Each structure stands twice: as structure tokens, then as C-alpha cells.
């Protein structure tokens, strides 16, 4: 899967030449603040919106020339997990399976597999409207998995889940990643560390960092830095002394809550 | 047409899962009976025919059909399910037609529930079968045209109220073009062919012909082409929303 995409909305450049390649077995994390262009990129990859320029290829199919085939290859969890409120969980999953071309026993088998995978058994006959956020999110995730797609695009899959559920979903993503290509977006740093093999930092529509989580962290100025809390009235002589230490690259002073205290962040030399 | 049936089924089911279906059917039936018996003075006409019953349909549909159609796309866009629906491996045209047909079948069901009217005229006398059958056919086709317009306006906005008002107005224009009063006014200023030409665009003109028991292919083509054109426009509207 590879892409090089731009998108502008009425002169606002939302995504600016975002290019990347992901292989089978990889989990690529889109990391960035809200409004950075993560979701927009995902919407272009799933052929929901067309790119203003550039294209992407998924499993050998172009999003511009062969959108239906691309969608066949993708399982997509849109942001905030939309689903039809008036349907029962099982009914909704059957509906999605039917659209994906399954019928009869195969359809039932598929629904049953994803219900187990996402631990939805207990709410299978419950109306989606009545579900908690965690169950809704998992119903939507189940929907994305129903056709066992080679590519999964998950827009904030752990958003709104409690820590236990977050952990479950991350484990699920990790387990599925062996024979698949997975793209997830998040604004939680630890999630990238927990599930991604590679991460892409996006800011204002641009890629500002790309690499394995370790590589990205090693690029950080604050890698291995130490913060020390000190009680002292006057911080200037202290700073001078700190700066003389030979393992210190730089020191930053962060005022404490009461006068006479302060925090000092030591950035080490390499 | 892959994906047509599941989308159609879900949409039709959605009507009956919400109170919309029941409220609509009750109001539809009550309004039909009210118009026929009170406004139309059914008994005074001393005729065992459904002419008066069908007479009011263009006016009833003016409000009732946009009420059914206004949610078709606005609701999907507002709740975000459009993003789900439109990323399934289904052609947009198929999706638009599937949703439209579900709503049309729903209206068809409501129309069928007016069968006690048919029983009433058979009880009162021996009516002519032809105009009853063509009346229902014409009414159903006309309902489809109203609905296609409502579906298209509902794709324009996330707001159901705006969608409702827009489609009521477009339908009103299409009803009024064939209205006798407008024709007379035009005739007093312009040559007759102008008002004839204008009225050819109206629902009423074509519906009147069918409801009198004359099935002319041109009238059917008129309604079918309104449906197809509006739904194609619906596809274009959705495409352009995605692009901007």
C-alpha cells in the first residue's frame, strides 16, 4: 500500500503531499493533534472523498481508477464509530456482511467470528442505540473485520474506551497485524508505542516525522532528559552551575508552584 | 446492482423501527378519508367511484411525501453513517436507488392501506374497475416523483427541516404549473400553446390523464423520467459534497 495525497477544502490545505508506504504485517500509526489531517487522509484512502491531487494504491488497486475494488480490500472504522442506532448488533453485522457479498451459513459464520473476536456476544441482541460507548466502538470494529480484509483502516479505534478496553483493542490489533496491513490514527503517544511498528507524525497536513517509534523518540531533544525539583530562592546562579556539568547539553528552568521551588529539565549530551 | 437488496431492506426496516412509519400511515389515512368525505363530499356526489379520493392526492402528497423523504440522506449525513454506507463496495447509484425504492415501497404500503375505500365503493354500487386501478397506478407513480425530489433535496443538507421546505416548494411549483387558474392567467396574455407547454411539466396534468383511466405511455414516461433525473441529480449532489 502506498500513497501520495493532497486535499484542499476551499483553499484550506488540509493534507499536503502525505506520502508513505506500508507493507503486510505492519501497523502504521498516524499521530497528530486534532485537525492535523489524519482523518482526511483516511477518508481519501477509503475513497470516501477524492484527493485534490495525488493518488494511492491499495493491494495493487488505485483509489482513483478502481474504488470499488479498493473498498473490497479495506475494513474501515470511521471516526466516532457511526452505526445504525435502530438496529440490533447482530442484525447490523449481518447487514454489513450481506453488503460485502456473504449469504447463508457463511454469513452467520462470519458474524459469529467477529462477535467473538470483539467480545460482543452479550450484547448481540441489543439495540445499538442502547449500547455504551465501548460496545459501540467494538460493534463498529467488528463491522470492519467481517470480510477478513487484507487492509484495516481504523480512525481512533480506542477513542472513548476505558483503560481495560483500550488494552483489549490494542491486543486485538496486534494479534491481527501478522497477515494484514493496518493503519490506525491516534493522538495518544503510548498507543503508538504499544501497537505500531511504524509511526507518522502529521501536523497541519504535513508529515513531520516518520519512522519506528524508537527512531522517532531518539530524534526528540528530550530523549533521556531528567527533571529535578530544587528548593532555591535564586535560580540564575544555579542554572550557571548546572550548565557547567559536562554531561549536560542544556538546562531549562520551569518555575514551581510556590516561590523558592523550581523544576530543572536536564537535556543530556549524546 | 451488488448491495441493492441489503440497503433496501435496512432502509425499509428503519421506517418501521421508528415512530415515523406509524405516524405517517395514520396521518396519511386520516387525511385521505378527511379529504374524500368532508372536503370532497363523497356521499353527495352519488357516484360509486374513487374519483374524489384520487382528486386530492397531489395536494396531500405535497406535504406528506417530503416528510417521508427528508430524512433519506440528511439523517445519514448528520449521524455520520454516510461515511460507513459510502465506503462499502457498492456503487453510489445503487445506494441512491436502493434507499429511494425502500421509501417508495413504504409509501406504496401506506397507499395499499387505503383499500377500505375500494371496499366502500364496491359496497355502495358497481364501480368501473379501470379508473380505480389506473388511479392507484398514477398516484403511486406521482408519489415516486415527489419522493425523488425529496431524496435529492435531502442530499443537499444535513438539516431535515431545510430539506423538507425545499422539496415542498419544488413540488408545489410542479403542481401549480398544471393548475387551472395559472393556465387561465397565461391564456389571457399569451397564446394557448404557451400554457399547454407549461402544463406539460406539471404533475397534475399527467396525473389527471392517468387517473381518468387513460394509460398513455407519455404520462408514465414523464413520471419515470422525473424519478430518474432527480435521482441522478441526487448522485451528483452527493459526489460534489464529497469533493468539497
Coordinates of C-alpha atoms in Angstrom, one line a residue:
Chain A
X1 CA 0.0 0.0 0.0
X2 CA 1.4 3.4 -1.0
X3 CA 0.1 6.9 -1.2
X4 CA 0.9 10.4 -2.0
X5 CA -2.1 12.6 -1.3
X6 CA -3.2 16.2 -1.0
X7 CA -6.5 17.6 -0.2
X8 CA -7.8 21.2 0.0
X9 CA -11.2 22.4 1.1
X10 CA -12.0 25.8 -0.3
X11 CA -8.3 27.0 -0.3
X12 CA -7.6 25.4 3.0
X13 CA -4.9 22.8 2.5
X14 CA -5.9 20.0 4.9
X15 CA -3.5 17.4 3.6
X16 CA -0.2 18.4 1.9
X17 CA 1.5 15.7 0.0
X18 CA 1.3 13.0 2.6
X19 CA 3.4 10.1 1.2
X20 CA 4.1 6.7 2.7
X21 CA 4.3 3.0 2.0
X22 CA 3.2 0.2 4.3
X23 CA 3.8 -3.5 3.8
X24 CA 1.8 -6.5 5.0
X25 CA 2.5 -7.2 8.7
X26 CA 3.0 -3.6 9.6
X27 CA 0.9 -1.4 11.8
X28 CA 1.3 2.3 10.8
X29 CA 0.2 4.8 13.3
X30 CA -0.9 8.3 12.3
X31 CA 0.0 10.5 15.2
X32 CA -1.0 14.1 15.5
X33 CA -3.3 16.7 17.1
X34 CA -7.0 17.0 16.2
X35 CA -7.4 18.7 12.8
X36 CA -3.9 17.6 11.6
X37 CA -5.3 15.8 8.6
X38 CA -5.3 12.2 9.9
X39 CA -8.9 11.5 9.2
X40 CA -8.9 13.3 5.9
X41 CA -6.1 11.1 4.7
X42 CA -8.0 8.1 5.8
X43 CA -11.2 9.3 4.1
X44 CA -9.2 9.6 0.8
X45 CA -7.7 6.1 1.2
X46 CA -11.2 4.6 1.7
X47 CA -12.5 6.5 -1.4
X48 CA -15.0 8.5 0.7
X49 CA -13.6 11.8 -0.6
X50 CA -11.4 12.2 -3.7
X51 CA -7.9 13.7 -3.3
X52 CA -7.3 17.1 -4.8
X53 CA -4.1 15.8 -6.2
X54 CA -2.1 12.6 -6.0
X55 CA -3.3 9.1 -5.7
X56 CA -2.9 5.9 -3.6
X57 CA -2.6 2.3 -4.4
X58 CA -4.0 -0.4 -2.1
X59 CA -3.3 -4.0 -2.8
X60 CA -2.5 -3.0 -6.4
X61 CA -5.7 -1.1 -6.9
X62 CA -5.8 2.6 -7.5
X63 CA -8.2 4.7 -5.4
X64 CA -9.0 6.8 -8.4
X65 CA -9.5 4.1 -11.0
X66 CA -10.8 1.2 -9.1
X67 CA -12.5 2.5 -5.9
X68 CA -14.9 -0.5 -5.6
X69 CA -12.1 -3.0 -5.6
X70 CA -10.2 -0.8 -3.1
X71 CA -13.2 -0.8 -0.8
X72 CA -13.4 -4.6 -1.0
X73 CA -9.8 -4.8 0.3
X74 CA -10.4 -2.4 3.2
X75 CA -12.1 -2.7 6.6
X76 CA -12.8 0.8 7.8
X77 CA -13.7 2.1 11.2
X78 CA -14.7 5.7 10.7
X79 CA -14.1 8.3 13.4
X80 CA -16.6 8.1 16.3
X81 CA -17.9 4.8 15.1
X82 CA -21.1 5.6 13.3
X83 CA -23.7 2.8 13.0
X84 CA -27.5 2.5 12.6
X85 CA -28.9 3.1 16.0
X86 CA -32.2 1.4 15.4
X87 CA -30.6 -2.0 14.6
X88 CA -29.6 -4.8 16.8
X89 CA -25.9 -5.5 17.0
X90 CA -26.2 -8.9 15.3
X91 CA -28.6 -7.5 12.7
X92 CA -26.2 -4.7 11.9
X93 CA -23.3 -7.1 11.4
X94 CA -25.4 -9.3 9.2
X95 CA -26.4 -6.3 7.1
X96 CA -22.7 -5.4 6.6
X97 CA -21.8 -9.0 5.8
X98 CA -24.7 -9.1 3.2
X99 CA -23.4 -5.9 1.6
X100 CA -20.0 -7.4 1.5
X101 CA -21.5 -10.3 -0.5
X102 CA -21.9 -13.0 2.0
X103 CA -25.1 -15.1 2.5
X104 CA -26.5 -18.1 4.3
X105 CA -24.2 -20.2 6.5
X106 CA -21.1 -18.2 5.5
X107 CA -22.7 -15.0 6.6
X108 CA -23.7 -16.5 10.0
X109 CA -20.2 -17.9 10.5
X110 CA -18.5 -14.6 9.7
X111 CA -20.8 -12.7 12.1
X112 CA -20.2 -15.2 14.8
X113 CA -16.4 -15.0 14.4
X114 CA -16.3 -11.2 14.7
X115 CA -18.7 -11.2 17.6
X116 CA -16.3 -13.5 19.5
X117 CA -13.2 -11.5 18.4
X118 CA -14.6 -8.3 19.7
X119 CA -16.4 -9.8 22.7
X120 CA -19.9 -8.7 21.7
X121 CA -21.7 -11.9 22.5
X122 CA -23.5 -10.4 25.5
X123 CA -25.0 -7.5 23.5
X124 CA -25.7 -9.3 20.3
X125 CA -29.4 -8.9 20.6
X126 CA -29.3 -5.4 22.0
X127 CA -30.2 -2.3 20.1
X128 CA -27.1 -0.2 19.1
X129 CA -28.8 2.9 20.4
X130 CA -28.7 1.5 24.0
X131 CA -25.0 0.5 23.9
X132 CA -22.3 2.1 25.9
X133 CA -19.5 3.9 24.0
X134 CA -17.1 0.9 24.4
X135 CA -19.6 -1.5 22.9
X136 CA -20.5 0.8 20.1
X137 CA -16.8 1.2 19.2
X138 CA -16.4 -2.5 19.2
X139 CA -19.5 -3.1 17.1
X140 CA -18.0 -0.7 14.6
X141 CA -14.7 -2.5 14.8
X142 CA -16.5 -5.9 14.3
X143 CA -18.1 -4.4 11.2
X144 CA -14.7 -3.5 9.7
X145 CA -13.4 -7.1 10.3
X146 CA -16.3 -9.0 8.9
X147 CA -14.8 -9.7 5.5
X148 CA -11.4 -10.5 6.9
X149 CA -9.8 -7.7 4.9
X150 CA -6.1 -7.5 4.0
X151 CA -6.1 -3.8 4.9
X152 CA -7.6 -2.3 8.0
X153 CA -8.0 1.5 8.4
X154 CA -9.0 2.4 11.9
X155 CA -9.7 6.0 12.8
X156 CA -9.1 6.4 16.5
X157 CA -10.1 2.8 17.4
X158 CA -9.6 3.3 21.1
X159 CA -11.3 6.6 21.4
X160 CA -13.7 6.7 24.3
X161 CA -12.8 3.3 25.7
X162 CA -11.8 2.8 29.3
X163 CA -8.2 1.6 30.0
X164 CA -9.1 -2.1 30.1
X165 CA -11.0 -1.9 26.8
X166 CA -8.2 0.1 25.3
X167 CA -5.8 -2.6 26.3
X168 CA -8.1 -5.3 24.7
X169 CA -8.5 -3.4 21.5
X170 CA -4.7 -2.9 21.2
X171 CA -4.1 -6.6 21.8
X172 CA -6.6 -7.4 19.2
X173 CA -5.0 -5.1 16.7
X174 CA -1.6 -6.5 17.5
X175 CA -2.8 -10.1 17.0
X176 CA -4.4 -9.2 13.7
X177 CA -1.4 -7.5 12.3
X178 CA 0.6 -10.5 11.3
X179 CA -1.0 -11.2 8.0
X180 CA -2.5 -7.7 7.4
X181 CA -1.7 -4.1 6.8
X182 CA -3.1 -1.9 9.5
X183 CA -3.4 1.9 9.6
X184 CA -4.5 3.5 12.9
X185 CA -4.8 7.1 13.8
X186 CA -4.5 8.3 17.3
X187 CA -3.4 11.3 19.4
X188 CA -2.2 9.1 22.2
X189 CA 1.6 8.6 22.2
X190 CA 1.6 5.4 24.3
X191 CA -0.7 3.8 21.8
X192 CA 1.9 4.2 19.0
X193 CA 4.4 2.6 21.3
X194 CA 2.1 -0.2 22.2
X195 CA 0.9 -1.3 18.8
X196 CA 2.6 0.4 15.9
X197 CA 5.6 -0.9 14.0
X198 CA 6.0 2.5 12.4
X199 CA 4.5 5.9 13.1
X200 CA 4.0 9.0 11.1
X201 CA 3.6 12.3 12.8
X202 CA 1.3 14.7 11.0
X203 CA 0.9 18.3 11.8
X204 CA -1.1 20.8 9.7
X205 CA -1.5 18.4 6.9
X206 CA 2.2 17.7 6.6
X207 CA 4.3 14.7 7.6
X208 CA 6.8 16.0 10.1
X209 CA 8.2 12.7 11.4
X210 CA 8.3 9.2 10.0
X211 CA 9.9 6.1 11.4
X212 CA 9.7 3.3 14.0
X213 CA 8.6 4.5 17.4
X214 CA 12.2 4.2 18.7
X215 CA 13.6 6.2 15.9
X216 CA 11.1 8.9 16.4
X217 CA 11.8 9.0 20.1
X218 CA 15.6 9.1 19.5
X219 CA 15.0 12.2 17.4
X220 CA 13.5 14.0 20.3
X221 CA 15.6 16.7 22.1
X222 CA 14.2 15.5 25.4
X223 CA 15.2 11.9 25.0
X224 CA 16.6 10.6 28.3
X225 CA 16.2 14.0 29.8
X226 CA 15.8 14.3 33.6
X227 CA 13.7 16.7 35.6
X228 CA 14.9 17.7 39.0
X229 CA 13.0 19.6 41.6
X230 CA 15.1 22.1 43.7
X231 CA 14.3 24.4 46.6
X232 CA 16.2 27.7 45.9
X233 CA 15.4 31.4 46.1
X234 CA 17.5 32.5 43.2
X235 CA 17.7 30.3 40.1
X236 CA 20.3 32.1 38.0
X237 CA 23.4 31.0 39.8
X238 CA 22.0 27.5 40.0
X239 CA 21.5 27.5 36.2
X240 CA 25.1 28.6 35.7
X241 CA 26.3 25.8 37.8
X242 CA 24.1 23.2 36.1
X243 CA 25.3 24.4 32.7
X244 CA 28.9 23.7 33.7
X245 CA 28.3 20.0 34.2
X246 CA 29.9 18.1 31.3
X247 CA 27.0 15.6 30.7
X248 CA 24.5 18.4 30.3
X249 CA 23.6 19.7 26.9
X250 CA 21.2 22.3 28.1
X251 CA 19.0 23.1 31.1
X252 CA 15.6 24.6 31.3
X253 CA 14.1 26.2 34.3
X254 CA 10.4 25.7 35.0
X255 CA 9.1 27.8 37.9
X256 CA 7.4 25.8 40.7
X257 CA 4.0 26.5 42.2
X258 CA 5.4 28.3 45.2
X259 CA 8.3 30.8 45.3
X260 CA 11.6 29.2 46.2
X261 CA 10.9 25.9 44.3
X262 CA 11.6 25.2 40.7
X263 CA 12.0 22.4 38.3
X264 CA 15.1 21.9 36.1
X265 CA 15.0 19.8 33.0
X266 CA 18.4 18.4 32.1
X267 CA 18.9 17.5 28.5
X268 CA 21.9 15.2 28.2
X269 CA 24.6 15.4 25.7
X270 CA 24.6 12.5 23.2
Chain B
X1 CA -26.6 -4.0 -8.5
X2 CA -24.5 -5.6 -5.8
X3 CA -25.6 -4.4 -2.4
X4 CA -29.0 -3.2 -3.6
X5 CA -31.1 -5.6 -1.6
X6 CA -29.4 -5.3 1.8
X7 CA -29.5 -1.5 1.7
X8 CA -33.1 -1.5 0.5
X9 CA -34.1 -3.9 3.3
X10 CA -32.3 -2.0 6.0
X11 CA -33.9 1.3 4.9
X12 CA -37.4 -0.1 4.8
X13 CA -37.0 -1.7 8.2
X14 CA -35.7 1.6 9.6
X15 CA -39.1 3.2 8.8
X16 CA -40.9 0.6 10.8
X17 CA -38.4 0.7 13.6
X18 CA -39.1 4.4 14.2
X19 CA -42.4 6.0 15.0
X20 CA -42.2 7.8 11.6
X21 CA -43.9 4.9 9.8
X22 CA -46.9 4.7 12.2
X23 CA -47.4 8.4 12.4
X24 CA -47.1 8.8 8.7
X25 CA -49.6 5.9 7.9
X26 CA -52.1 7.2 10.4
X27 CA -52.0 10.8 9.2
X28 CA -52.0 9.6 5.6
X29 CA -55.1 7.5 6.0
X30 CA -56.9 10.1 8.1
X31 CA -56.1 12.9 5.7
X32 CA -57.2 10.8 2.8
X33 CA -60.5 10.0 4.5
X34 CA -60.9 13.6 5.6
X35 CA -60.4 15.0 2.1
X36 CA -62.6 12.4 0.5
X37 CA -65.6 12.6 2.8
X38 CA -65.5 16.2 4.1
X39 CA -63.7 18.3 1.5
X40 CA -64.9 16.3 -1.4
X41 CA -68.4 15.5 -0.2
X42 CA -68.1 11.9 -1.3
X43 CA -71.7 10.9 -0.5
X44 CA -73.2 14.0 -2.2
X45 CA -71.6 13.0 -5.5
X46 CA -73.9 10.0 -5.6
X47 CA -71.2 8.1 -7.5
X48 CA -69.6 4.7 -6.7
X49 CA -66.2 5.8 -7.9
X50 CA -62.9 6.8 -6.3
X51 CA -62.6 9.9 -8.4
X52 CA -62.9 12.2 -5.4
X53 CA -60.5 10.1 -3.4
X54 CA -57.8 10.4 -6.1
X55 CA -58.5 14.1 -6.7
X56 CA -56.8 15.3 -3.5
X57 CA -53.6 13.2 -3.8
X58 CA -51.4 15.9 -5.5
X59 CA -52.2 18.2 -2.5
X60 CA -51.8 15.6 0.2
X61 CA -48.5 14.4 -1.2
X62 CA -47.2 17.9 -1.3
X63 CA -46.7 17.7 2.5
X64 CA -46.7 14.0 3.3
X65 CA -44.1 12.8 0.8
X66 CA -41.4 15.3 1.6
X67 CA -41.9 14.3 5.2
X68 CA -41.0 10.7 4.3
X69 CA -38.1 11.7 2.1
X70 CA -36.5 14.4 4.1
X71 CA -34.5 12.0 6.3
X72 CA -33.2 9.8 3.4
X73 CA -29.8 11.5 3.2
X74 CA -29.9 14.3 5.8
X75 CA -30.1 11.7 8.5
X76 CA -27.2 9.6 7.1
X77 CA -25.0 12.7 6.9
X78 CA -25.9 14.1 10.3
X79 CA -25.3 10.8 12.1
X80 CA -22.1 10.1 10.2
X81 CA -23.4 6.8 8.8
X82 CA -23.0 8.2 5.3
X83 CA -19.2 7.6 5.8
X84 CA -19.9 4.0 6.6
X85 CA -22.5 3.5 3.8
X86 CA -20.5 5.2 1.1
X87 CA -17.3 3.3 1.9
X88 CA -18.9 -0.1 1.3
X89 CA -18.1 -1.7 -2.1
X90 CA -21.3 -0.5 -3.6
X91 CA -21.9 1.9 -6.4
X92 CA -23.3 5.3 -5.3
X93 CA -26.1 5.0 -7.9
X94 CA -27.1 1.6 -6.5
X95 CA -27.2 3.1 -3.0
X96 CA -29.3 6.1 -4.0
X97 CA -31.8 3.9 -5.9
X98 CA -31.9 1.3 -3.1
X99 CA -32.8 4.0 -0.5
X100 CA -35.3 5.6 -2.8
X101 CA -37.1 2.3 -3.6
X102 CA -37.3 1.5 0.1
X103 CA -39.1 4.8 0.8
X104 CA -41.2 4.3 -2.3
X105 CA -42.3 0.8 -1.2
X106 CA -43.1 2.2 2.2
X107 CA -45.4 4.8 0.6
X108 CA -46.9 2.0 -1.5
X109 CA -47.7 0.2 1.6
X110 CA -49.5 3.2 3.0
X111 CA -51.3 3.6 -0.2
X112 CA -52.4 0.0 -0.2
X113 CA -53.8 0.5 3.3
X114 CA -56.5 2.8 1.8
X115 CA -58.2 -0.4 0.5
X116 CA -61.3 0.2 2.7
X117 CA -62.1 3.0 0.3
X118 CA -62.2 0.4 -2.6
X119 CA -64.4 -1.8 -0.5
X120 CA -66.7 1.1 0.3
X121 CA -67.4 1.9 -3.3
X122 CA -68.0 -1.7 -4.1
X123 CA -70.4 -1.9 -1.3
X124 CA -72.2 1.2 -2.4
X125 CA -72.5 0.3 -6.1
X126 CA -70.7 -1.3 -9.0
X127 CA -67.8 0.9 -9.8
X128 CA -65.7 0.8 -13.0
X129 CA -62.6 -1.1 -12.3
X130 CA -60.4 0.7 -14.8
X131 CA -60.1 4.1 -13.2
X132 CA -59.6 2.5 -9.8
X133 CA -56.6 0.5 -11.0
X134 CA -55.1 3.4 -13.1
X135 CA -55.9 5.8 -10.2
X136 CA -53.7 3.8 -7.9
X137 CA -51.0 3.4 -10.5
X138 CA -51.0 7.1 -11.3
X139 CA -51.0 8.0 -7.6
X140 CA -48.1 5.7 -6.9
X141 CA -46.0 7.0 -9.8
X142 CA -46.7 10.5 -8.8
X143 CA -45.7 9.7 -5.2
X144 CA -42.4 8.4 -6.6
X145 CA -41.7 11.7 -8.4
X146 CA -42.4 13.7 -5.3
X147 CA -40.1 11.3 -3.4
X148 CA -37.3 11.5 -5.9
X149 CA -37.3 15.3 -5.4
X150 CA -37.4 15.0 -1.6
X151 CA -34.5 12.5 -1.8
X152 CA -32.5 14.9 -3.9
X153 CA -33.1 17.9 -1.6
X154 CA -32.3 15.8 1.4
X155 CA -28.8 15.1 0.0
X156 CA -28.3 18.9 -0.2
X157 CA -28.3 19.5 3.6
X158 CA -27.8 17.9 6.9
X159 CA -30.8 19.7 8.2
X160 CA -34.1 17.9 7.7
X161 CA -36.3 21.0 8.0
X162 CA -34.4 22.8 5.2
X163 CA -34.7 19.6 3.1
X164 CA -38.4 19.4 3.8
X165 CA -39.1 23.1 2.9
X166 CA -37.0 22.9 -0.3
X167 CA -38.8 19.8 -1.6
X168 CA -42.3 21.1 -0.7
X169 CA -41.5 24.2 -2.7
X170 CA -40.2 22.4 -5.8
X171 CA -43.2 20.1 -5.7
X172 CA -45.5 23.0 -5.3
X173 CA -44.2 24.6 -8.4
X174 CA -44.6 21.3 -10.3
X175 CA -48.2 21.0 -9.1
X176 CA -49.1 24.6 -9.8
X177 CA -47.8 24.6 -13.4
X178 CA -50.8 22.5 -14.3
X179 CA -53.3 24.4 -12.1
X180 CA -56.3 25.7 -14.0
X181 CA -56.0 29.2 -12.6
X182 CA -52.5 29.6 -13.8
X183 CA -53.5 28.3 -17.2
X184 CA -56.3 30.8 -17.5
X185 CA -54.0 33.7 -16.5
X186 CA -51.4 32.6 -19.0
X187 CA -54.1 32.3 -21.7
X188 CA -55.3 35.8 -21.1
X189 CA -51.8 37.2 -22.0
X190 CA -50.1 34.6 -24.2
X191 CA -51.2 32.3 -27.0
X192 CA -52.8 29.0 -25.8
X193 CA -49.8 26.8 -26.7
X194 CA -47.7 28.5 -24.0
X195 CA -50.0 27.4 -21.2
X196 CA -50.2 23.9 -22.8
X197 CA -46.5 23.8 -23.0
X198 CA -46.0 24.9 -19.4
X199 CA -48.6 22.5 -18.1
X200 CA -46.8 19.6 -19.7
X201 CA -44.2 19.9 -16.9
X202 CA -46.7 19.6 -14.2
X203 CA -47.6 16.6 -12.0
X204 CA -51.2 17.4 -12.2
X205 CA -51.6 17.3 -16.0
X206 CA -50.1 13.8 -16.3
X207 CA -51.8 12.5 -13.2
X208 CA -55.2 13.7 -14.3
X209 CA -54.9 11.8 -17.5
X210 CA -53.9 8.5 -15.8
X211 CA -56.5 8.9 -13.0
X212 CA -59.3 9.2 -15.6
X213 CA -58.5 5.7 -16.7
X214 CA -56.3 6.5 -19.8
X215 CA -52.9 5.0 -19.7
X216 CA -50.8 6.9 -22.1
X217 CA -47.2 5.9 -22.3
X218 CA -46.2 9.6 -22.3
X219 CA -47.6 10.2 -18.9
X220 CA -45.7 7.2 -17.5
X221 CA -42.5 8.3 -19.2
X222 CA -43.0 11.7 -17.6
X223 CA -43.1 10.3 -14.1
X224 CA -40.3 7.8 -14.6
X225 CA -38.1 10.4 -16.1
X226 CA -38.7 12.8 -13.2
X227 CA -37.7 10.0 -10.9
X228 CA -34.6 9.0 -12.9
X229 CA -33.4 12.6 -13.4
X230 CA -33.9 13.6 -9.8
X231 CA -32.0 10.5 -8.5
X232 CA -29.2 11.1 -10.9
X233 CA -29.1 14.7 -9.6
X234 CA -29.1 13.2 -6.2
X235 CA -25.9 11.2 -7.1
X236 CA -24.3 14.3 -8.4
X237 CA -25.1 16.3 -5.3
X238 CA -23.6 13.5 -3.1
X239 CA -20.5 13.3 -5.3
X240 CA -20.0 17.1 -5.1
X241 CA -20.4 17.1 -1.3
X242 CA -17.6 14.6 -1.0
X243 CA -15.3 16.7 -3.2
X244 CA -15.5 19.9 -1.2

